[in-house]
Amino acid sequence: MLTGMARLLVVKTTAGADAPERCSQAFTVASTAASAGVPVSFWLTGESAWFALPGRAEQFELPHAAPLPDLLGLLLEAGTVTLCTQCAARRSIGPDAVLPGIRIAGAAVFVEEIMGEGAQAVVY
């Protein structure tokens, strides 16, 4: 479908269990793009920051939605997953606490990604 596209898709989710449909949409769009071969950078911000911790995605439930642990696993395997620096700090989440493969970075990295040639950013 989209195989061969070099354009980076940057998806930022600000929603977690507080807005489950919006959260699930972000994970679904990002993982669908990654499955299709699109380069994806997925950002966990706000309440979605909790999903950077082991076991948290498993606690998420939304009827008729793909399981969040599966989507997160796909993104970790096929894309880049970033936890917002400030969001992590506000929740006392340190680099040793996050799932393997998740990086912690801030606004400068986000701006660099979204301003890259051909990048497309979507915020949920």
Coordinates of N, CA, C and O in Angstrom, one line a residue:
M1 N 0.8 -1.2 0.0 CA 0.0 0.0 0.0 C 0.9 1.3 0.0 O 0.8 2.1 -0.9
L2 N 1.7 1.4 1.0 CA 2.5 2.6 1.1 C 4.0 2.3 1.1 O 4.9 3.1 1.3
T3 N 4.3 1.0 0.8 CA 5.7 0.6 0.8 C 6.6 1.4 -0.1 O 6.2 1.8 -1.2
G4 N 7.8 1.7 0.3 CA 8.7 2.5 -0.5 C 8.7 4.0 -0.2 O 9.5 4.7 -0.8
M5 N 7.8 4.4 0.6 CA 7.7 5.9 0.9 C 8.8 6.2 1.9 O 8.9 5.5 2.9
A6 N 9.6 7.2 1.7 CA 10.7 7.5 2.6 C 10.3 8.6 3.6 O 11.0 9.0 4.4
R7 N 9.1 9.1 3.4 CA 8.6 10.2 4.2 C 8.4 9.8 5.7 O 7.8 8.7 5.9
L8 N 8.9 10.5 6.6 CA 8.7 10.2 8.0 C 7.4 10.6 8.6 O 7.0 11.8 8.4
L9 N 6.7 9.7 9.2 CA 5.4 10.0 9.9 C 5.7 10.2 11.4 O 6.2 9.2 12.0
V10 N 5.5 11.3 12.0 CA 5.7 11.6 13.4 C 4.3 11.7 14.0 O 3.5 12.5 13.7
V11 N 4.0 10.7 14.9 CA 2.8 10.7 15.6 C 3.0 11.0 17.1 O 3.8 10.3 17.7
K12 N 2.3 12.0 17.6 CA 2.4 12.3 19.0 C 1.1 12.1 19.7 O 0.0 12.6 19.2
T13 N 1.1 11.3 20.7 CA -0.2 11.1 21.5 C -0.1 11.7 22.8 O 0.9 11.5 23.5
T14 N -1.0 12.5 23.2 CA -1.1 13.2 24.5 C -2.1 12.5 25.4 O -2.2 12.8 26.5
A15 N -2.8 11.5 24.8 CA -3.9 10.9 25.5 C -3.5 9.5 26.0 O -2.7 8.8 25.3
G16 N -4.0 9.1 27.1 CA -3.8 7.8 27.7 C -5.1 7.2 28.1 O -6.1 7.3 27.3
A17 N -5.2 6.6 29.2 CA -6.4 6.0 29.7 C -7.5 7.0 29.9 O -8.7 6.7 30.0
D18 N -7.1 8.3 30.0 CA -8.1 9.4 30.2 C -8.9 9.7 29.0 O -10.0 10.2 29.1
A19 N -8.4 9.3 27.8 CA -9.1 9.5 26.5 C -8.8 8.3 25.7 O -8.0 8.4 24.7
P20 N -9.4 7.1 26.0 CA -9.0 5.9 25.4 C -9.1 5.8 23.9 O -8.3 5.3 23.2
E21 N -10.2 6.4 23.3 CA -10.4 6.3 21.9 C -9.3 7.1 21.2 O -8.7 6.6 20.2
R22 N -9.0 8.3 21.6 CA -7.9 9.1 21.0 C -6.6 8.4 21.1 O -5.8 8.4 20.2
C23 N -6.3 7.9 22.3 CA -5.1 7.1 22.5 C -5.0 5.9 21.5 O -3.9 5.8 20.9
S24 N -6.0 5.2 21.5 CA -6.0 4.0 20.6 C -5.8 4.4 19.1 O -5.1 3.7 18.3
Q25 N -6.5 5.5 18.7 CA -6.3 6.0 17.3 C -4.9 6.3 17.0 O -4.4 6.0 15.9
A26 N -4.2 6.9 17.9 CA -2.8 7.3 17.7 C -1.9 6.0 17.5 O -1.1 5.9 16.6
F27 N -2.1 5.1 18.4 CA -1.3 3.8 18.3 C -1.7 3.1 17.0 O -0.8 2.5 16.4
T28 N -3.0 3.1 16.7 CA -3.4 2.3 15.5 C -2.9 3.0 14.2 O -2.4 2.2 13.3
V29 N -3.0 4.3 14.1 CA -2.4 4.9 12.9 C -0.9 4.7 12.8 O -0.4 4.4 11.7
A30 N -0.2 4.9 13.9 CA 1.2 4.8 13.8 C 1.6 3.3 13.5 O 2.5 3.1 12.6
S31 N 1.0 2.4 14.1 CA 1.4 1.0 13.8 C 1.0 0.5 12.5 O 1.7 -0.3 11.8
T32 N -0.2 1.0 12.0 CA -0.6 0.7 10.6 C 0.4 1.2 9.6 O 0.8 0.5 8.6
A33 N 0.9 2.5 9.8 CA 1.9 3.0 8.9 C 3.2 2.2 9.0 O 3.8 1.9 7.9
A34 N 3.6 1.9 10.2 CA 4.9 1.1 10.3 C 4.7 -0.2 9.7 O 5.7 -0.7 9.0
S35 N 3.6 -0.9 9.8 CA 3.4 -2.2 9.1 C 3.4 -2.1 7.6 O 3.8 -3.0 7.0
A36 N 3.1 -0.9 7.1 CA 3.1 -0.7 5.7 C 4.5 -0.2 5.2 O 4.6 0.0 4.0
G37 N 5.4 -0.1 6.1 CA 6.8 0.2 5.6 C 7.1 1.7 5.7 O 8.2 2.1 5.3
V38 N 6.2 2.5 6.3 CA 6.4 3.9 6.5 C 7.3 4.1 7.7 O 7.1 3.5 8.7
P39 N 8.4 4.9 7.6 CA 9.2 5.2 8.7 C 8.3 6.0 9.8 O 7.7 7.0 9.4
V40 N 8.3 5.6 11.0 CA 7.4 6.1 12.0 C 8.3 6.5 13.3 O 9.1 5.7 13.7
S41 N 8.0 7.7 13.8 CA 8.5 8.1 15.1 C 7.3 8.4 15.9 O 6.4 9.2 15.6
F42 N 7.1 7.7 17.0 CA 5.9 7.7 17.9 C 6.3 8.3 19.2 O 7.3 7.9 19.9
W43 N 5.6 9.4 19.6 CA 5.9 10.1 20.8 C 4.8 9.9 21.9 O 3.6 10.1 21.6
L44 N 5.3 9.5 23.1 CA 4.4 9.4 24.2 C 4.5 10.6 25.1 O 5.6 10.9 25.6
T45 N 3.4 11.4 25.1 CA 3.4 12.6 25.9 C 2.2 12.7 26.8 O 1.2 11.9 26.6
G46 N 2.2 13.6 27.7 CA 1.0 13.7 28.6 C 0.7 12.3 29.3 O 1.6 11.6 29.7
E47 N -0.6 12.0 29.3 CA -1.0 10.8 30.0 C -0.5 9.5 29.3 O -0.5 8.4 30.0
S48 N -0.2 9.6 28.1 CA 0.3 8.4 27.4 C 1.7 8.0 27.9 O 2.2 6.9 27.6
A49 N 2.4 8.9 28.6 CA 3.7 8.7 29.1 C 3.8 7.4 29.9 O 4.8 6.7 29.9
W50 N 2.7 7.1 30.6 CA 2.6 5.9 31.4 C 2.9 4.6 30.6 O 3.3 3.6 31.2
F51 N 2.6 4.6 29.3 CA 2.7 3.4 28.5 C 4.2 3.1 28.3 O 4.5 2.0 27.7
A52 N 5.1 3.9 28.7 CA 6.5 3.6 28.5 C 7.0 2.7 29.6 O 8.1 2.1 29.5
L53 N 6.2 2.5 30.6 CA 6.5 1.6 31.7 C 6.1 0.2 31.5 O 5.0 -0.1 30.9
P54 N 6.8 -0.8 31.9 CA 6.4 -2.2 31.7 C 5.1 -2.5 32.4 O 4.8 -2.0 33.5
G55 N 4.2 -3.2 31.6 CA 2.9 -3.6 32.2 C 1.8 -2.6 32.0 O 0.6 -3.0 32.1
R56 N 2.1 -1.4 31.7 CA 1.0 -0.4 31.6 C 0.2 -0.5 30.4 O -1.0 -0.3 30.5
A57 N 0.7 -0.9 29.3 CA -0.1 -1.1 28.0 C -1.0 -2.2 28.2 O -2.2 -2.2 27.7
E58 N -0.6 -3.2 29.0 CA -1.5 -4.4 29.3 C -2.7 -4.0 30.1 O -3.7 -4.7 30.0
Q59 N -2.7 -2.9 30.8 CA -3.8 -2.5 31.6 C -4.9 -1.7 30.8 O -6.0 -1.5 31.3
F60 N -4.5 -1.3 29.6 CA -5.4 -0.5 28.7 C -6.4 -1.4 28.1 O -6.1 -2.4 27.5
E61 N -7.7 -1.0 28.1 CA -8.8 -1.7 27.5 C -9.7 -0.8 26.7 O -10.0 0.3 27.3
L62 N -10.0 -1.1 25.5 CA -11.0 -0.4 24.7 C -11.6 -1.4 23.8 O -11.0 -2.1 23.0
P63 N -13.0 -1.6 24.0 CA -13.7 -2.6 23.1 C -13.5 -2.3 21.6 O -13.4 -1.2 21.2
H64 N -13.3 -3.4 20.9 CA -13.2 -3.4 19.4 C -11.9 -2.7 19.0 O -11.8 -2.3 17.8
A65 N -10.9 -2.5 19.8 CA -9.6 -2.0 19.5 C -8.5 -3.0 19.5 O -8.6 -4.0 20.3
A66 N -7.5 -2.9 18.7 CA -6.4 -3.8 18.8 C -5.7 -3.6 20.2 O -5.7 -2.5 20.7
P67 N -5.2 -4.7 20.7 CA -4.5 -4.7 22.0 C -3.3 -3.7 22.0 O -2.4 -3.8 21.1
L68 N -3.3 -2.8 22.9 CA -2.2 -1.8 23.0 C -0.8 -2.4 23.1 O 0.1 -1.9 22.4
P69 N -0.7 -3.5 23.9 CA 0.7 -4.1 23.9 C 1.2 -4.6 22.6 O 2.4 -4.4 22.3
D70 N 0.3 -5.1 21.7 CA 0.7 -5.5 20.4 C 1.1 -4.3 19.5 O 2.1 -4.4 18.8
L71 N 0.3 -3.2 19.6 CA 0.6 -2.1 18.8 C 2.0 -1.4 19.3 O 2.8 -1.1 18.4
L72 N 2.1 -1.4 20.6 CA 3.4 -0.8 21.1 C 4.6 -1.7 20.7 O 5.6 -1.2 20.3
G73 N 4.4 -3.0 20.8 CA 5.5 -3.9 20.4 C 5.9 -3.7 19.0 O 7.1 -3.7 18.6
L74 N 4.9 -3.6 18.1 CA 5.1 -3.3 16.7 C 5.9 -2.0 16.5 O 6.9 -2.0 15.7
L75 N 5.5 -1.0 17.2 CA 6.2 0.3 17.0 C 7.6 0.2 17.6 O 8.5 0.8 17.0
L76 N 7.8 -0.5 18.6 CA 9.2 -0.7 19.1 C 10.1 -1.4 18.2 O 11.3 -1.2 18.1
E77 N 9.5 -2.4 17.5 CA 10.2 -3.2 16.5 C 10.5 -2.5 15.2 O 11.5 -2.6 14.6
A78 N 9.5 -1.8 14.7 CA 9.5 -1.2 13.4 C 9.8 0.3 13.3 O 10.0 0.8 12.2
G79 N 9.7 1.0 14.4 CA 9.8 2.4 14.4 C 10.7 2.9 15.6 O 11.4 2.2 16.1
T80 N 10.5 4.2 15.9 CA 11.1 4.8 17.0 C 10.0 5.2 18.0 O 9.1 5.9 17.6
V81 N 10.2 4.9 19.3 CA 9.3 5.3 20.3 C 10.0 6.2 21.3 O 11.1 5.8 21.8
T82 N 9.5 7.4 21.5 CA 10.1 8.4 22.4 C 9.1 8.8 23.5 O 8.0 9.1 23.2
L83 N 9.7 8.9 24.7 CA 8.9 9.4 25.8 C 9.4 10.9 26.1 O 10.6 11.1 26.1
C84 N 8.5 11.8 26.2 CA 8.8 13.2 26.4 C 9.6 13.4 27.7 O 9.2 12.9 28.7
T85 N 10.6 14.1 27.6 CA 11.5 14.4 28.8 C 10.7 15.0 29.9 O 10.8 14.5 31.1
Q86 N 10.0 16.1 29.7 CA 9.2 16.8 30.7 C 8.1 15.9 31.3 O 7.8 15.9 32.5
C87 N 7.4 15.2 30.4 CA 6.3 14.3 30.8 C 6.9 13.2 31.7 O 6.2 12.8 32.7
A88 N 8.0 12.6 31.4 CA 8.7 11.6 32.2 C 9.0 12.2 33.6 O 8.7 11.6 34.6
A89 N 9.6 13.4 33.6 CA 10.0 14.0 34.8 C 8.8 14.3 35.7 O 8.9 14.1 37.0
R90 N 7.7 14.8 35.1 CA 6.6 15.1 36.0 C 6.0 13.9 36.6 O 5.3 14.0 37.6
R91 N 6.2 12.7 36.0 CA 5.7 11.5 36.5 C 6.8 10.6 37.2 O 6.6 9.5 37.6
S92 N 7.9 11.2 37.5 CA 9.1 10.6 38.1 C 9.5 9.3 37.4 O 9.8 8.2 38.0
I93 N 9.4 9.3 36.1 CA 9.8 8.1 35.3 C 11.2 8.4 34.8 O 11.5 9.3 34.0
G94 N 12.2 7.5 35.2 CA 13.5 7.7 34.8 C 13.9 6.7 33.7 O 13.1 5.8 33.4
P95 N 15.0 6.9 33.1 CA 15.4 6.1 31.9 C 15.6 4.6 32.2 O 15.4 3.8 31.3
D96 N 15.9 4.3 33.5 CA 16.0 2.9 33.8 C 14.7 2.2 34.0 O 14.6 0.9 34.1
A97 N 13.6 2.9 34.1 CA 12.3 2.4 34.4 C 11.5 2.0 33.1 O 10.6 1.2 33.1
V98 N 11.9 2.6 31.9 CA 11.1 2.4 30.7 C 11.4 1.1 30.0 O 12.4 0.5 30.3
L99 N 10.5 0.7 29.2 CA 10.6 -0.5 28.4 C 11.9 -0.4 27.5 O 12.2 0.7 27.0
P100 N 12.6 -1.5 27.3 CA 13.7 -1.5 26.4 C 13.3 -0.9 25.0 O 12.3 -1.3 24.5
G101 N 14.2 -0.1 24.5 CA 13.9 0.5 23.1 C 13.2 1.8 23.1 O 13.2 2.5 22.1
I102 N 12.7 2.3 24.3 CA 12.1 3.6 24.4 C 13.2 4.6 24.8 O 13.9 4.4 25.8
R103 N 13.3 5.7 24.0 CA 14.2 6.7 24.3 C 13.5 7.9 25.0 O 12.2 8.0 24.8
I104 N 14.2 8.7 25.8 CA 13.6 9.9 26.4 C 14.2 11.1 25.7 O 15.5 11.1 25.6
A105 N 13.4 11.9 25.1 CA 13.9 13.1 24.4 C 12.9 14.2 24.6 O 11.7 14.0 24.9
G106 N 13.3 15.5 24.3 CA 12.5 16.6 24.5 C 12.1 17.3 23.2 O 12.2 16.8 22.1
A107 N 11.6 18.5 23.4 CA 11.0 19.3 22.3 C 12.0 19.6 21.2 O 11.6 19.6 20.0
A108 N 13.3 19.8 21.5 CA 14.2 20.0 20.4 C 14.3 18.9 19.4 O 14.3 19.1 18.2
V109 N 14.2 17.7 19.9 CA 14.2 16.5 19.0 C 12.9 16.4 18.3 O 12.9 16.1 17.1
F110 N 11.8 16.6 18.9 CA 10.5 16.6 18.3 C 10.5 17.6 17.1 O 10.1 17.3 16.0
V111 N 10.9 18.9 17.4 CA 10.9 19.9 16.4 C 11.9 19.5 15.2 O 11.5 19.7 14.0
E112 N 13.0 18.9 15.5 CA 13.9 18.5 14.5 C 13.3 17.5 13.6 O 13.4 17.5 12.3
E113 N 12.5 16.5 14.2 CA 11.9 15.5 13.4 C 10.8 16.1 12.5 O 10.7 15.8 11.3
I114 N 9.9 16.9 13.1 CA 8.8 17.4 12.3 C 9.2 18.4 11.2 O 8.4 18.6 10.3
M115 N 10.3 19.0 11.4 CA 10.8 20.0 10.4 C 11.6 19.4 9.3 O 12.1 20.1 8.4
G116 N 11.9 18.1 9.4 CA 12.7 17.4 8.4 C 12.0 17.4 7.1 O 10.8 17.5 7.0
E117 N 12.8 17.3 6.0 CA 12.3 17.2 4.7 C 11.2 16.2 4.5 O 11.5 15.0 4.8
G118 N 10.0 16.5 4.1 CA 9.0 15.6 3.8 C 8.3 15.0 5.0 O 7.4 14.1 4.9
A119 N 8.6 15.4 6.2 CA 8.0 14.8 7.4 C 6.5 15.2 7.5 O 6.2 16.3 7.1
Q120 N 5.8 14.4 8.1 CA 4.3 14.6 8.4 C 4.1 14.4 9.8 O 4.4 13.3 10.3
A121 N 3.5 15.4 10.5 CA 3.3 15.2 12.0 C 1.8 15.1 12.2 O 1.0 15.9 11.6
V122 N 1.4 14.2 13.1 CA 0.0 14.1 13.5 C 0.0 14.0 15.0 O 0.7 13.3 15.6
V123 N -0.9 14.9 15.6 CA -1.0 14.9 17.1 C -2.4 14.4 17.5 O -3.4 15.0 17.0
Y124 N -2.4 13.5 18.4 CA -3.7 13.0 19.0 C -3.8 13.4 20.5 O -2.8 13.4 21.2

